[in-house]
Coordinates of C-alpha atoms and ligand atoms in Angstrom, one line a residue:
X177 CA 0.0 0.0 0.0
X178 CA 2.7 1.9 1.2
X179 CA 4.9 1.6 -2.2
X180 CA 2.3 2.1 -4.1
X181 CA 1.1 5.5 -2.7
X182 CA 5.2 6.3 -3.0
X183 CA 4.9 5.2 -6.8
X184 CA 1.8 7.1 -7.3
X185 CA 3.1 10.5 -5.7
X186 CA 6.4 9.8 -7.7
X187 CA 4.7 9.4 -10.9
X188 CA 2.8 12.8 -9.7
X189 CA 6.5 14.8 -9.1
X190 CA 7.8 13.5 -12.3
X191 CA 4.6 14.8 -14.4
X192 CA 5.2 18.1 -12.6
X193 CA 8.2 18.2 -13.5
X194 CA 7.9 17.1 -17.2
X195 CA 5.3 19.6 -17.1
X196 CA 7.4 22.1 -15.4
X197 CA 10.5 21.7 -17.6
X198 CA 8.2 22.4 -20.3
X199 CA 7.1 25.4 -19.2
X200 CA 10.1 27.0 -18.5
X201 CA 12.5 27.1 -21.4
X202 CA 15.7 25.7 -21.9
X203 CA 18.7 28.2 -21.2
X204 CA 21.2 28.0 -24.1
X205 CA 24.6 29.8 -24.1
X206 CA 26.6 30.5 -27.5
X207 CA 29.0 32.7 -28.8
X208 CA 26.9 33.2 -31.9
X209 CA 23.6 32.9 -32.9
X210 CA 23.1 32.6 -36.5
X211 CA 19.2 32.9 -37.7
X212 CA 18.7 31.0 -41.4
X213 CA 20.6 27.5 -42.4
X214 CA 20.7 28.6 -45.8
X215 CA 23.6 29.3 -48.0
X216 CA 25.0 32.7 -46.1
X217 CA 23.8 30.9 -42.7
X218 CA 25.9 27.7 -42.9
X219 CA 28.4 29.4 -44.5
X220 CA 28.8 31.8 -41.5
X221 CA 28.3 28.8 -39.0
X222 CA 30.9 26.4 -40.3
X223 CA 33.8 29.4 -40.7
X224 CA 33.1 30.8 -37.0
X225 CA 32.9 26.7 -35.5
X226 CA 36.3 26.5 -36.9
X227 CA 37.5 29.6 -35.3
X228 CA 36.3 28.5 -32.4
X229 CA 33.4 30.0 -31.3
X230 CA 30.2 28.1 -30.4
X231 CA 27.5 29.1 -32.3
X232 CA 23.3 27.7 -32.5
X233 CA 21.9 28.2 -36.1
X234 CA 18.0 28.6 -36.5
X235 CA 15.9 26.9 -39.6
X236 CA 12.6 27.2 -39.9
X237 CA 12.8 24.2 -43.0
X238 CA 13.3 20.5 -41.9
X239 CA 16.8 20.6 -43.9
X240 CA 19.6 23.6 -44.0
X241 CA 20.7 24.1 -47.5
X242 CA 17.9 27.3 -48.5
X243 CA 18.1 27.6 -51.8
X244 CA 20.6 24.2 -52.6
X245 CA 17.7 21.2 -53.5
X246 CA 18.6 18.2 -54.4
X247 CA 16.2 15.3 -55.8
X248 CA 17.1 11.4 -55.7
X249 CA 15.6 9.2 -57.7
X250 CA 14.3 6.2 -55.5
X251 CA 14.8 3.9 -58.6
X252 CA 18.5 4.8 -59.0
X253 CA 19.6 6.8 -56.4
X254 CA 20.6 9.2 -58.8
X255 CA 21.1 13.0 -58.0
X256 CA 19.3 15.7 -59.6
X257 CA 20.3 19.2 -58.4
X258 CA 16.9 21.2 -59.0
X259 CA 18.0 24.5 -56.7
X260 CA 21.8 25.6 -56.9
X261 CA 23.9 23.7 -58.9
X262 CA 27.6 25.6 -60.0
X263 CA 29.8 27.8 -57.9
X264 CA 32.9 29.9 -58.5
X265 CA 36.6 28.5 -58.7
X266 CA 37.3 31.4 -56.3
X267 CA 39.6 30.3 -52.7
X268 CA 36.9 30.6 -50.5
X269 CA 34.7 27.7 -52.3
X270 CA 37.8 26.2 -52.8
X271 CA 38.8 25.9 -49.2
X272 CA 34.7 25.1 -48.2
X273 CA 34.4 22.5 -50.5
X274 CA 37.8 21.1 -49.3
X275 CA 36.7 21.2 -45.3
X276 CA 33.8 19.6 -46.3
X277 CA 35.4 16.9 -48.4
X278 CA 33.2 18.1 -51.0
X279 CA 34.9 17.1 -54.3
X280 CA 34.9 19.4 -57.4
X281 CA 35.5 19.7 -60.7
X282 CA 36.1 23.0 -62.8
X283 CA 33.8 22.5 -66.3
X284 CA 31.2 24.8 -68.3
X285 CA 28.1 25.4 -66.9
X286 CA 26.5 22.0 -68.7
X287 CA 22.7 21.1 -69.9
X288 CA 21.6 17.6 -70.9
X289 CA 20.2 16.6 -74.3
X290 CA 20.0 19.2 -77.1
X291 CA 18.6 22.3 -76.0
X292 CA 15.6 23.6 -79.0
X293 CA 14.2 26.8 -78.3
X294 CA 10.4 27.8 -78.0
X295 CA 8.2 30.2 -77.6
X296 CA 6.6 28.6 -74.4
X297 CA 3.5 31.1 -74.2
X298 CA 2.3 30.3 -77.5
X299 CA 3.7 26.2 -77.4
X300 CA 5.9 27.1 -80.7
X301 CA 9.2 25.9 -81.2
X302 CA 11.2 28.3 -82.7
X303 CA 13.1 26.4 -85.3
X304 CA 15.2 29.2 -86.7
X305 CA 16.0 31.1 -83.9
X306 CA 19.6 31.8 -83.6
X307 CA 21.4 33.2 -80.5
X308 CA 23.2 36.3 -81.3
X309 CA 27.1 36.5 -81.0
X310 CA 27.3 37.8 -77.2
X311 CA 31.2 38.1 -77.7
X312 CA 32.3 41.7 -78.3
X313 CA 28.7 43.0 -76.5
X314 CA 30.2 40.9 -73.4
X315 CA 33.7 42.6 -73.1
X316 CA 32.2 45.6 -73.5
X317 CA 30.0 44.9 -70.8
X318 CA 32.3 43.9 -68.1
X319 CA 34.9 47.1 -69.4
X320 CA 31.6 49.1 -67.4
X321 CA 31.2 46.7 -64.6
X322 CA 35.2 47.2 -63.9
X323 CA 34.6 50.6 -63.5
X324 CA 32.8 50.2 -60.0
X325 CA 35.8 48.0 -57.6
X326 CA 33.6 48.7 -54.4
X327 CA 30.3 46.3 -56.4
X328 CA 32.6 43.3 -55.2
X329 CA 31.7 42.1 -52.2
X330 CA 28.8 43.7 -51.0
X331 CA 27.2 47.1 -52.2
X332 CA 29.9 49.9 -51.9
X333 CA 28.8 52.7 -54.5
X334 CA 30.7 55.9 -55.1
X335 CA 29.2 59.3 -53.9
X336 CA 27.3 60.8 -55.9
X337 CA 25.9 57.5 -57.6
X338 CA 26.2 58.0 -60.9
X339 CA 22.9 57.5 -63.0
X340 CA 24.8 54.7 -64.8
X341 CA 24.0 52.7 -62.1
X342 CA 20.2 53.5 -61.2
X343 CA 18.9 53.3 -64.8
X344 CA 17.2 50.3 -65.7
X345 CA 19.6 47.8 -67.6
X346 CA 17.9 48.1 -70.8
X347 CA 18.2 51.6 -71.3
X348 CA 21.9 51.2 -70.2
X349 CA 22.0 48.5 -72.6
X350 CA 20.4 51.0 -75.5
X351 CA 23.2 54.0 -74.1
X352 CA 26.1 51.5 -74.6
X353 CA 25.1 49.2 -77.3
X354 CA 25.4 46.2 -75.7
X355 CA 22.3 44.3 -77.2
X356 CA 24.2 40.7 -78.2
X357 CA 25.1 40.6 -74.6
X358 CA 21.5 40.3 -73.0
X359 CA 20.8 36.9 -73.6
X360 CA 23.1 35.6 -72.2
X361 CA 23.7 37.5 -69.3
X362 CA 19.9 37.3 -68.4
X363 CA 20.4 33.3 -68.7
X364 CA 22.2 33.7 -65.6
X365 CA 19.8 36.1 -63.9
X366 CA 16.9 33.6 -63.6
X367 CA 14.6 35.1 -60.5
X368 CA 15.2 38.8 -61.5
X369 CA 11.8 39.0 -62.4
X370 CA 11.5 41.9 -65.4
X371 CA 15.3 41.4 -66.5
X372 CA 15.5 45.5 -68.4
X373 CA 13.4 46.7 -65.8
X374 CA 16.1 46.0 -63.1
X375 CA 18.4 48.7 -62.2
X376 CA 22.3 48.5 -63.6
X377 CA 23.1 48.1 -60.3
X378 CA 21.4 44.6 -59.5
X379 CA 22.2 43.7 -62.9
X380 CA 26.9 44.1 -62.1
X381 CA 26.3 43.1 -58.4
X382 CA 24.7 39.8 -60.3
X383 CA 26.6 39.3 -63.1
X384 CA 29.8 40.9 -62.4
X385 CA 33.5 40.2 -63.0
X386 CA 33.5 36.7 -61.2
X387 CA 30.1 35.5 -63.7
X388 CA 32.0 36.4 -66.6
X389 CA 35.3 35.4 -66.1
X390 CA 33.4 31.6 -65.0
X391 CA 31.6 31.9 -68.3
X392 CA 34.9 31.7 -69.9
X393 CA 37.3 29.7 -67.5
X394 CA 34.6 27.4 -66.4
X395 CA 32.4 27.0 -63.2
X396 CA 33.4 25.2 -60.2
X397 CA 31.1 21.9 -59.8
X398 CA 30.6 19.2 -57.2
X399 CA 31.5 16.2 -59.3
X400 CA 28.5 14.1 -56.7
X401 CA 25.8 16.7 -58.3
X402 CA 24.4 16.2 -55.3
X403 CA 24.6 19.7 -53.9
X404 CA 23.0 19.0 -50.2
X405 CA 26.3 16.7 -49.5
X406 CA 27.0 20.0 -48.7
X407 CA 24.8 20.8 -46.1
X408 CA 24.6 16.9 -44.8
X409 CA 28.7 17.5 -44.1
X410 CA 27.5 20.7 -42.5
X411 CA 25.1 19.4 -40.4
X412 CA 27.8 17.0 -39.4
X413 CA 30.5 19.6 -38.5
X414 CA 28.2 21.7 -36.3
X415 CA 26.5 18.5 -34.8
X416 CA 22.8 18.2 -34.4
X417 CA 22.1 20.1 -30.8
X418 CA 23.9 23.4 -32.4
X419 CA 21.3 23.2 -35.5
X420 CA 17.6 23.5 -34.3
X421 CA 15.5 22.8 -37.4
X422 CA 11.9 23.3 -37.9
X423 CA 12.5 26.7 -35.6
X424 CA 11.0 30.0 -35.2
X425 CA 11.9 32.4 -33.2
X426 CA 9.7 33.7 -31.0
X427 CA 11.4 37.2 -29.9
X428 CA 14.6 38.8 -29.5
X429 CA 16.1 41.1 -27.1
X430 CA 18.9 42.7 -28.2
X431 CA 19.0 46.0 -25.9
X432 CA 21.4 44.3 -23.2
X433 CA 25.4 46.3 -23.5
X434 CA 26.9 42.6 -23.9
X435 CA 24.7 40.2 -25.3
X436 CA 21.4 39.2 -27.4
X437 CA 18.8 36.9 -26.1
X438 CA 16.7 35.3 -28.5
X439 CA 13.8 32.7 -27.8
X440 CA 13.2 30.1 -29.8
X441 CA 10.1 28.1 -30.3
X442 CA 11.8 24.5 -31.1
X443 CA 10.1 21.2 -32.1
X444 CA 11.4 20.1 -28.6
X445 CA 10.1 23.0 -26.6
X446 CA 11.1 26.5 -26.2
X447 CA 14.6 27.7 -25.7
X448 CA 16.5 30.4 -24.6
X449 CA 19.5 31.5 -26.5
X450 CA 21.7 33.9 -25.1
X451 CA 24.9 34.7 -27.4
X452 CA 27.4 37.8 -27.9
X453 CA 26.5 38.3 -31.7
X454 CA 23.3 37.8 -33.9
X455 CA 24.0 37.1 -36.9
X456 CA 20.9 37.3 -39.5
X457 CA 20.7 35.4 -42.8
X458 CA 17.1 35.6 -43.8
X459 CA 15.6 37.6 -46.2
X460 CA 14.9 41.2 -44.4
X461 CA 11.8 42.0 -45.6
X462 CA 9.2 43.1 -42.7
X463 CA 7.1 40.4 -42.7
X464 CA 9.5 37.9 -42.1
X465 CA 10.6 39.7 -39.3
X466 CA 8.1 40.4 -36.7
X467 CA 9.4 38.6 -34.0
X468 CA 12.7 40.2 -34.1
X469 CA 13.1 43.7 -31.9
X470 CA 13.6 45.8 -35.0
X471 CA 14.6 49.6 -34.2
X472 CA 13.2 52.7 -36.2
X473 CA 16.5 52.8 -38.4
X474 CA 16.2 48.9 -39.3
X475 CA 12.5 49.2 -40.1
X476 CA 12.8 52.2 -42.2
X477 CA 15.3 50.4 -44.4
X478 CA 13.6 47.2 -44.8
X479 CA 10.4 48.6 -45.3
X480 CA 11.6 49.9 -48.9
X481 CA 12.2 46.6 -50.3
X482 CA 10.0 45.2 -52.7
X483 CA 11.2 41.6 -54.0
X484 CA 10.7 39.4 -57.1
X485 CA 9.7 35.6 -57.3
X486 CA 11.2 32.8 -58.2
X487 CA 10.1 28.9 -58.5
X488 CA 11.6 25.2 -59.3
X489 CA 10.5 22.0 -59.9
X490 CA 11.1 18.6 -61.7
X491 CA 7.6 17.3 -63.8
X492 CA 7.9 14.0 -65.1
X493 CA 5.0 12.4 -67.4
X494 CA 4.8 15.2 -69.6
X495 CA 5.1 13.3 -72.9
X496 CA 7.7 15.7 -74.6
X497 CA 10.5 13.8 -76.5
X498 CA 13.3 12.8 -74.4
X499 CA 16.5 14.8 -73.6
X500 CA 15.4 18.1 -75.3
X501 CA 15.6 21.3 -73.3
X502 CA 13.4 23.9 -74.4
X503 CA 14.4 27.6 -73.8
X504 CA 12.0 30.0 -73.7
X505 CA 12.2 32.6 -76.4
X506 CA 9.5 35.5 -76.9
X507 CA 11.1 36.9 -80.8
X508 CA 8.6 39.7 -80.5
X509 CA 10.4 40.7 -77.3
X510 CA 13.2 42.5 -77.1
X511 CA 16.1 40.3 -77.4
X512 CA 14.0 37.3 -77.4
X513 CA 13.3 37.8 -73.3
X514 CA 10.9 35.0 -72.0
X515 CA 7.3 36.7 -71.3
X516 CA 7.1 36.6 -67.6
X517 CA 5.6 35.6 -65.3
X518 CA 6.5 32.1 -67.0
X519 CA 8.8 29.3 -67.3
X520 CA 12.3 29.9 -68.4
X521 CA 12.6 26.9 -69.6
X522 CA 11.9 22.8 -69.6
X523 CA 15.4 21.3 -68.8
X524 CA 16.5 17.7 -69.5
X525 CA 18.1 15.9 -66.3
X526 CA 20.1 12.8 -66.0
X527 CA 17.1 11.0 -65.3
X528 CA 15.2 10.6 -69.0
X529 CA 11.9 12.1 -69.0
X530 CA 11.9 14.1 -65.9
X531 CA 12.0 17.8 -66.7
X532 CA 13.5 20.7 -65.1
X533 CA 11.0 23.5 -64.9
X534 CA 12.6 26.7 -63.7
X535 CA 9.8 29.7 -63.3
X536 CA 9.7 33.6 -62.3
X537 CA 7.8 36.7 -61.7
X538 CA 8.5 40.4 -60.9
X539 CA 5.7 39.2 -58.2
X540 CA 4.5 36.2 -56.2
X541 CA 1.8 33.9 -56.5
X542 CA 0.5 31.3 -55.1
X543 CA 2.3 27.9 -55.3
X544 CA -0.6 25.8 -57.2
X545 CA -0.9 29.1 -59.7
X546 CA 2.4 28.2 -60.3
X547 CA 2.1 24.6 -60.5
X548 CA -1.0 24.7 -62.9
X549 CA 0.5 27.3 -65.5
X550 CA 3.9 25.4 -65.2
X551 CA 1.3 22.0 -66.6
X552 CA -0.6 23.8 -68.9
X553 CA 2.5 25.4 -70.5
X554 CA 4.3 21.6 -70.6
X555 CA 0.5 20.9 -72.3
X556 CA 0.0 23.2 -74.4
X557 CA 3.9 22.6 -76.0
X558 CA 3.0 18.8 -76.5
X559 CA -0.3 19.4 -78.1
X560 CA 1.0 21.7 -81.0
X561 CA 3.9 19.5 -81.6
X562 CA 1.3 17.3 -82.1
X563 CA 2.2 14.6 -79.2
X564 CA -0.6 12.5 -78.9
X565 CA -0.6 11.0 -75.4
X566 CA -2.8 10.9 -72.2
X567 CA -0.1 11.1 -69.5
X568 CA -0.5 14.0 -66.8
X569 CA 2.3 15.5 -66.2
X570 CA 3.2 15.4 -62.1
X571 CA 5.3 17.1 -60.0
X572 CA 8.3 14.9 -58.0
X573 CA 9.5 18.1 -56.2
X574 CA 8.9 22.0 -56.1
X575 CA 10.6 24.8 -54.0
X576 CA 9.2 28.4 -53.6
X577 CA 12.6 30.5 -53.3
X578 CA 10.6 33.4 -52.9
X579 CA 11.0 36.2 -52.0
X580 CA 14.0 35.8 -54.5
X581 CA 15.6 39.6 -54.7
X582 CA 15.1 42.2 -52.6
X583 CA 15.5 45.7 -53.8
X584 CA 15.2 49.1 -53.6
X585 CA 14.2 52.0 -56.2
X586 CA 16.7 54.6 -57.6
X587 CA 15.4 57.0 -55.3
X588 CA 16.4 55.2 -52.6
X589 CA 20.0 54.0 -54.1
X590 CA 20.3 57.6 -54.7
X591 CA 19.5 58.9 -51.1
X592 CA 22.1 56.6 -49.8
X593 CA 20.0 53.3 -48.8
X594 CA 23.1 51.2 -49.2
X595 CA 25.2 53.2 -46.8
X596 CA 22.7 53.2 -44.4
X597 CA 22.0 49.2 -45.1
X598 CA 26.0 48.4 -44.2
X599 CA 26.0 50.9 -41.2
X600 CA 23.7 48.1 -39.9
X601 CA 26.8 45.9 -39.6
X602 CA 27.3 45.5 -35.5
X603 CA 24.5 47.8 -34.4
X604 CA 22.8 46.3 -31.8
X605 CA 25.1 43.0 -31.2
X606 CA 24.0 42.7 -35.3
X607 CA 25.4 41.4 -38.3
X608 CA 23.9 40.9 -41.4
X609 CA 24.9 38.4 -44.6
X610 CA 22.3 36.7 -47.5
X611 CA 21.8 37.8 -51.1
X612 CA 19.9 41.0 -50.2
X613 CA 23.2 42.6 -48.9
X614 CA 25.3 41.6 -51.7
X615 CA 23.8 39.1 -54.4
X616 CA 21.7 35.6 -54.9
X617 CA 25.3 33.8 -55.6
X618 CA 26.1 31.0 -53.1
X619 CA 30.2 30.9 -53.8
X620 CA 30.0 35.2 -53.7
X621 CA 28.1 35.2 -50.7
X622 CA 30.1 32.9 -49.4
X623 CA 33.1 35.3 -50.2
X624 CA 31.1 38.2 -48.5
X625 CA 30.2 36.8 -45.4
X626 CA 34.0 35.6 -44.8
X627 CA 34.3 39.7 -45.1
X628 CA 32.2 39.8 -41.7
X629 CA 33.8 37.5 -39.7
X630 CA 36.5 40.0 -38.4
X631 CA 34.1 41.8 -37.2
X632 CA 31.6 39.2 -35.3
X633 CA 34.6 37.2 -34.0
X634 CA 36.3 41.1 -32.8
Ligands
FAD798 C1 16.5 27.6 -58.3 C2 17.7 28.3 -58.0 C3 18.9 28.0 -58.6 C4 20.1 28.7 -58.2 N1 21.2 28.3 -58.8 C5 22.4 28.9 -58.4 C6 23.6 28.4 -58.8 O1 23.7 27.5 -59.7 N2 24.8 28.9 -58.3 C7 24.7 29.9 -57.4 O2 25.7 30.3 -56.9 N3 23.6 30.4 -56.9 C8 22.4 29.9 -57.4 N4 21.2 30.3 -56.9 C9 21.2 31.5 -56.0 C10 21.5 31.0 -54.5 O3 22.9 30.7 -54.4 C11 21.3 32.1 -53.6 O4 20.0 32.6 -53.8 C12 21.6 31.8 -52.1 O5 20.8 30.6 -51.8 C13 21.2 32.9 -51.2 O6 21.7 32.5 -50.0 P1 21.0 33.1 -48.7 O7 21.8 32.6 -47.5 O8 20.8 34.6 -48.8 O9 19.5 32.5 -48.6 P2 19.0 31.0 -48.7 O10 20.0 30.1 -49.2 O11 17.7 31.1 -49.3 O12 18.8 30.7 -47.1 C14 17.9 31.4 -46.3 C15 17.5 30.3 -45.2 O13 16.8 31.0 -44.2 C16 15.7 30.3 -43.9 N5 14.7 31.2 -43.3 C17 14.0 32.2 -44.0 N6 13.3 32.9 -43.1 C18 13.5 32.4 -41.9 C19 13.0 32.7 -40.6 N7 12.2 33.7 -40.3 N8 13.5 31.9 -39.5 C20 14.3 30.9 -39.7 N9 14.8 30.5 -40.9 C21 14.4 31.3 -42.0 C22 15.3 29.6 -45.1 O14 14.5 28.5 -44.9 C23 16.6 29.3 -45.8 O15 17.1 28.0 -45.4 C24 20.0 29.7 -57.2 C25 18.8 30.0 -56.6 C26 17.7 29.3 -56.9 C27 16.4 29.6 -56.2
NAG799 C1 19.8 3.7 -52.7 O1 20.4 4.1 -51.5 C2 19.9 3.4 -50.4 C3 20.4 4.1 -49.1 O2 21.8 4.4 -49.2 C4 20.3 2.0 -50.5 O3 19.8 1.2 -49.4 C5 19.7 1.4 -51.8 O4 20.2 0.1 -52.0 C6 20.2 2.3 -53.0 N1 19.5 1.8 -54.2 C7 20.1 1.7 -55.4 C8 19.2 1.3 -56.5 O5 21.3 1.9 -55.5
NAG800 C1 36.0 38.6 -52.3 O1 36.0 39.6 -51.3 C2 37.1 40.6 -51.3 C3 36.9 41.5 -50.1 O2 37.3 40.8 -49.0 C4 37.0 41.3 -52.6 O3 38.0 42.2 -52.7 C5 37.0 40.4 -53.8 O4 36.8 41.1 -55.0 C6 35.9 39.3 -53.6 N1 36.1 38.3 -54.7 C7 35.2 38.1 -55.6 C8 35.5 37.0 -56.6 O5 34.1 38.7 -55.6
NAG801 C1 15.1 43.5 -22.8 O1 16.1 43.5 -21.8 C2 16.2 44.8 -21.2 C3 17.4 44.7 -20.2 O2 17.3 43.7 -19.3 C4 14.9 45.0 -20.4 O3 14.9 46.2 -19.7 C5 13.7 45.0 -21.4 O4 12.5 45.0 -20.7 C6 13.8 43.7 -22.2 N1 12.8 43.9 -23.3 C7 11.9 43.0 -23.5 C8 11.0 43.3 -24.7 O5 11.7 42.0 -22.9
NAG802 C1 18.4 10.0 -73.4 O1 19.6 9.9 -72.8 C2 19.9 8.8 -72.1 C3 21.2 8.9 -71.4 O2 22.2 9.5 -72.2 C4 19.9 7.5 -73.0 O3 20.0 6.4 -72.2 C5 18.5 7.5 -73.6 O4 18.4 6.4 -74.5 C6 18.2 8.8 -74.3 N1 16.8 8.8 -74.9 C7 16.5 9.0 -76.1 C8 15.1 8.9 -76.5 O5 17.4 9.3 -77.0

């Protein structure tokens, strides 16, 4: 009787206290606290581990990796990078892909089967469309981007900006007659949204020196194509307790003289996280950042962005002929520009039939918006090339990577948004890294936040 009453009120203190250790959350310490396990994110974890700080990174995904998807096929096991898929042979990729026994190759930036262009609006191939000579139009190009140094890591603009820089790239395209060159330099500016519409600016901090000189010497790729090795061997470095995945937080305090405090709503309970430094590698935009203790200057910057949108998939079933990429060419357009919001383009993949839709827009839309125009485009095609079949085409996989780019208007550039955005650097415990504070380019961003690390490890 006795034992038993003893068992019962033991039961009773341990429910109190699972109850009670619920309640109160879990006290963490760190050195730094890095919000966003995407590119910039583990990047910035992985150096400042090695340097030998502790440090907790925050994902709200089940994976890190952001923008880095990777598909494999349960038939094969083969790899199909869908998200980001070359880098630059630059040191600092170099010497990442080496600590994370990531092995590379240097090659062109490849596509599988023959590539046929199309006007994918209208479901037209386009059997006489040839690309124009980008050659001469491309030195000329980068002869202007090597006029601005302070464009390379990070946004460092001479004052006054010159209007160069704030016009929108195709009427600095017009002004320097570098037509031949759009093309191909808006191939690598998928997620721009409306490519001429972009100011000059976004267009060198995108496609500057490094794109070029990779166009010509070759791009630096995982031979694996299995992109999220890298993020596995991350994951691995920084051990699971320092990576809380499937995370929010649920407030910050970053008013003490010493230290931030950030709270943490975990899928094992709440935590505490109290660190020297913050460091933020999420896409600023305002509503993405309610929970954080923003200040008046940090809201009045972000406030002013307005972003594009950018999607990714892999369709199989869609009953076009195997290994043929169709490119999306509009020839009413100028310089043959895709007609967004669309697809870019339908891209063979190592695994036959399985297509590689890439898809954008100067705004967002819903997911199945997406989805359904991406199907009736892959439709449509079929059906005027005459393709008789009943297959539906079906998604395997599909990413939202939006917001995509975050920017500003000219105004703005012009009234010195980009000095103010870099004063952030340190205020309030803070430090801030990701493609909105220099550019959507994992190996440059990469190169960028090493450019921090002086500073959050001072
Ligand atoms: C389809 C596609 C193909 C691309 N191809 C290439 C390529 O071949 N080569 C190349 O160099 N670049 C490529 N890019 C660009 C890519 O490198 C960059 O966009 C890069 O991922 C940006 O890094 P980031 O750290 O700013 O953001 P991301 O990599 O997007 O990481 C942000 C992370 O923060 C997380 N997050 C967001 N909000 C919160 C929040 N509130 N709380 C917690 N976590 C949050 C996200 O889940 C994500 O994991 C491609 C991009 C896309 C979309
Ligand atoms: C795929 O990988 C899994 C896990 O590593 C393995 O068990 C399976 O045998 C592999 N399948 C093929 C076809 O190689
Ligand atoms: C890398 O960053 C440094 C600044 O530390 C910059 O001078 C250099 O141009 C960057 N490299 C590339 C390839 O952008
Ligand atoms: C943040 O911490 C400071 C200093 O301890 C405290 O005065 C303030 O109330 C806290 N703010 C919030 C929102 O908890
Ligand atoms: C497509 O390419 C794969 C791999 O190169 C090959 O096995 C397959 O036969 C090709 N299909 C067609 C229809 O040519």
């Amino acid at each position: 009787m006795a034992s038993l009453f003893r068992r019962m009120l033991h039961g009773t203190f341990l429910t109190l206290f699972v109850i009670a250790a619920a309640l109160s959350p879990e006290e963490v310490e760190a050195d730094v606290v890095i919000i966003g396990g995407g590119s910039s994110g583990t990047y910035a974890a992985v150096r400042l581990h090695d340097l030998g700080k502790s440090v907790i990174v925050v994902e709200q995904d089940d994976v890190l990796g952001g923008n880095t998807n990777t598909y494999v096929d349960p038939q094969t096991n083969i790899t199909i990078d869908y998200g980001v898929v070359v880098f630059h042979d630059i040191l600092v990729a170099q010497n990442y892909f080496n600590r994370l026994n990531i092995p590379f190759a240097i090659a062109p930036m490849g596509s599988y089967g023959t590539t046929t262009f199309a006007n994918l609006k209208e479901g037209e191939v386009i059997a006489n469309f040839v690309p124009s000579n980008p050659t001469n139009a491309l030195a000329a190009y980068g002869a202007q981007v090597a006029q601005y140094p302070g464009l390379g890591a990070g946004f460092f603009l001479p004052n006054p900006v010159p209007e160069d820089l704030v016009m929108p790239f195709g009427q600095f395209v017009q002004k320097y007659n570098l037509g031949d060159a759009v093309q191909i330099i808006a191939g690598f500016a998928q997620g721009y949204g409306d490519f001429l519409e972009q100011m000059t600016l976004n267009i060198f901090m995108g496609q500057g020196l490094q794109v070029l000189e990779s166009m010509q010497t070759g791009f630096l790729i995982p031979v694996h194509h299995d992109n999220h090795e890298i993020y596995d061997n991350a994951f691995q470095v920084l051990g699971s307790d320092k990576v809380l995945l499937k995370s929010k937080v649920v407030s910050t305090n970053r008013s003490f003289a010493d230290h931030v405090e950030v709270t943490v709503q975990t899928p094992s309970g709440l935590k505490v996280i109290n660190a020297n430094k913050l460091v933020m590698a999420i896409p600023p935009k305002l509503d993405n950042l309610v929970d954080f203790d923003l200040d008046g200057t940090e809201q009045s910057l972000f406030l002013q962005f307005v972003n594009t949108a950018y999607y990714t998939g892999l369709v199989r079933n869609t009953g076009l002929p195997e290994n043929t990429t169709y490119q999306n060419v509009d020839v009413a357009a100028p310089y043959s520009l895709p007609d967004l919001p669309g697809l870019y383009g339908l891209g063979a993949t190592a695994i036959p039939g399985l297509l590689d839709v890439k898809y954008g827009s100067q705004t967002a839309f819903f997911d199945d918006a997406v989805k359904a125009d991406i199907i009736a485009t892959i439709i449509r095609l079929r059906t005027n090339l005459g393709i008789q079949t009943d297959e539906e085409p079906e998604f395997v996989a599909y990413n939202s990577h939006t917001p995509f780019r975050l920017t500003v208007s000219p105004d703005d550039v012009k009234s010195g948004f980009y000095d103010k955005l870099n004063a952030l650097q340190g205020h309030l415990h803070t430090f801030w890294t990701g493609a909105t504070f220099d550019t959507p380019d994992s190996a440059l961003l990469w190169n960028f936040t090493e450019t921090l690390l002086p500073l959050i490890t001072a």
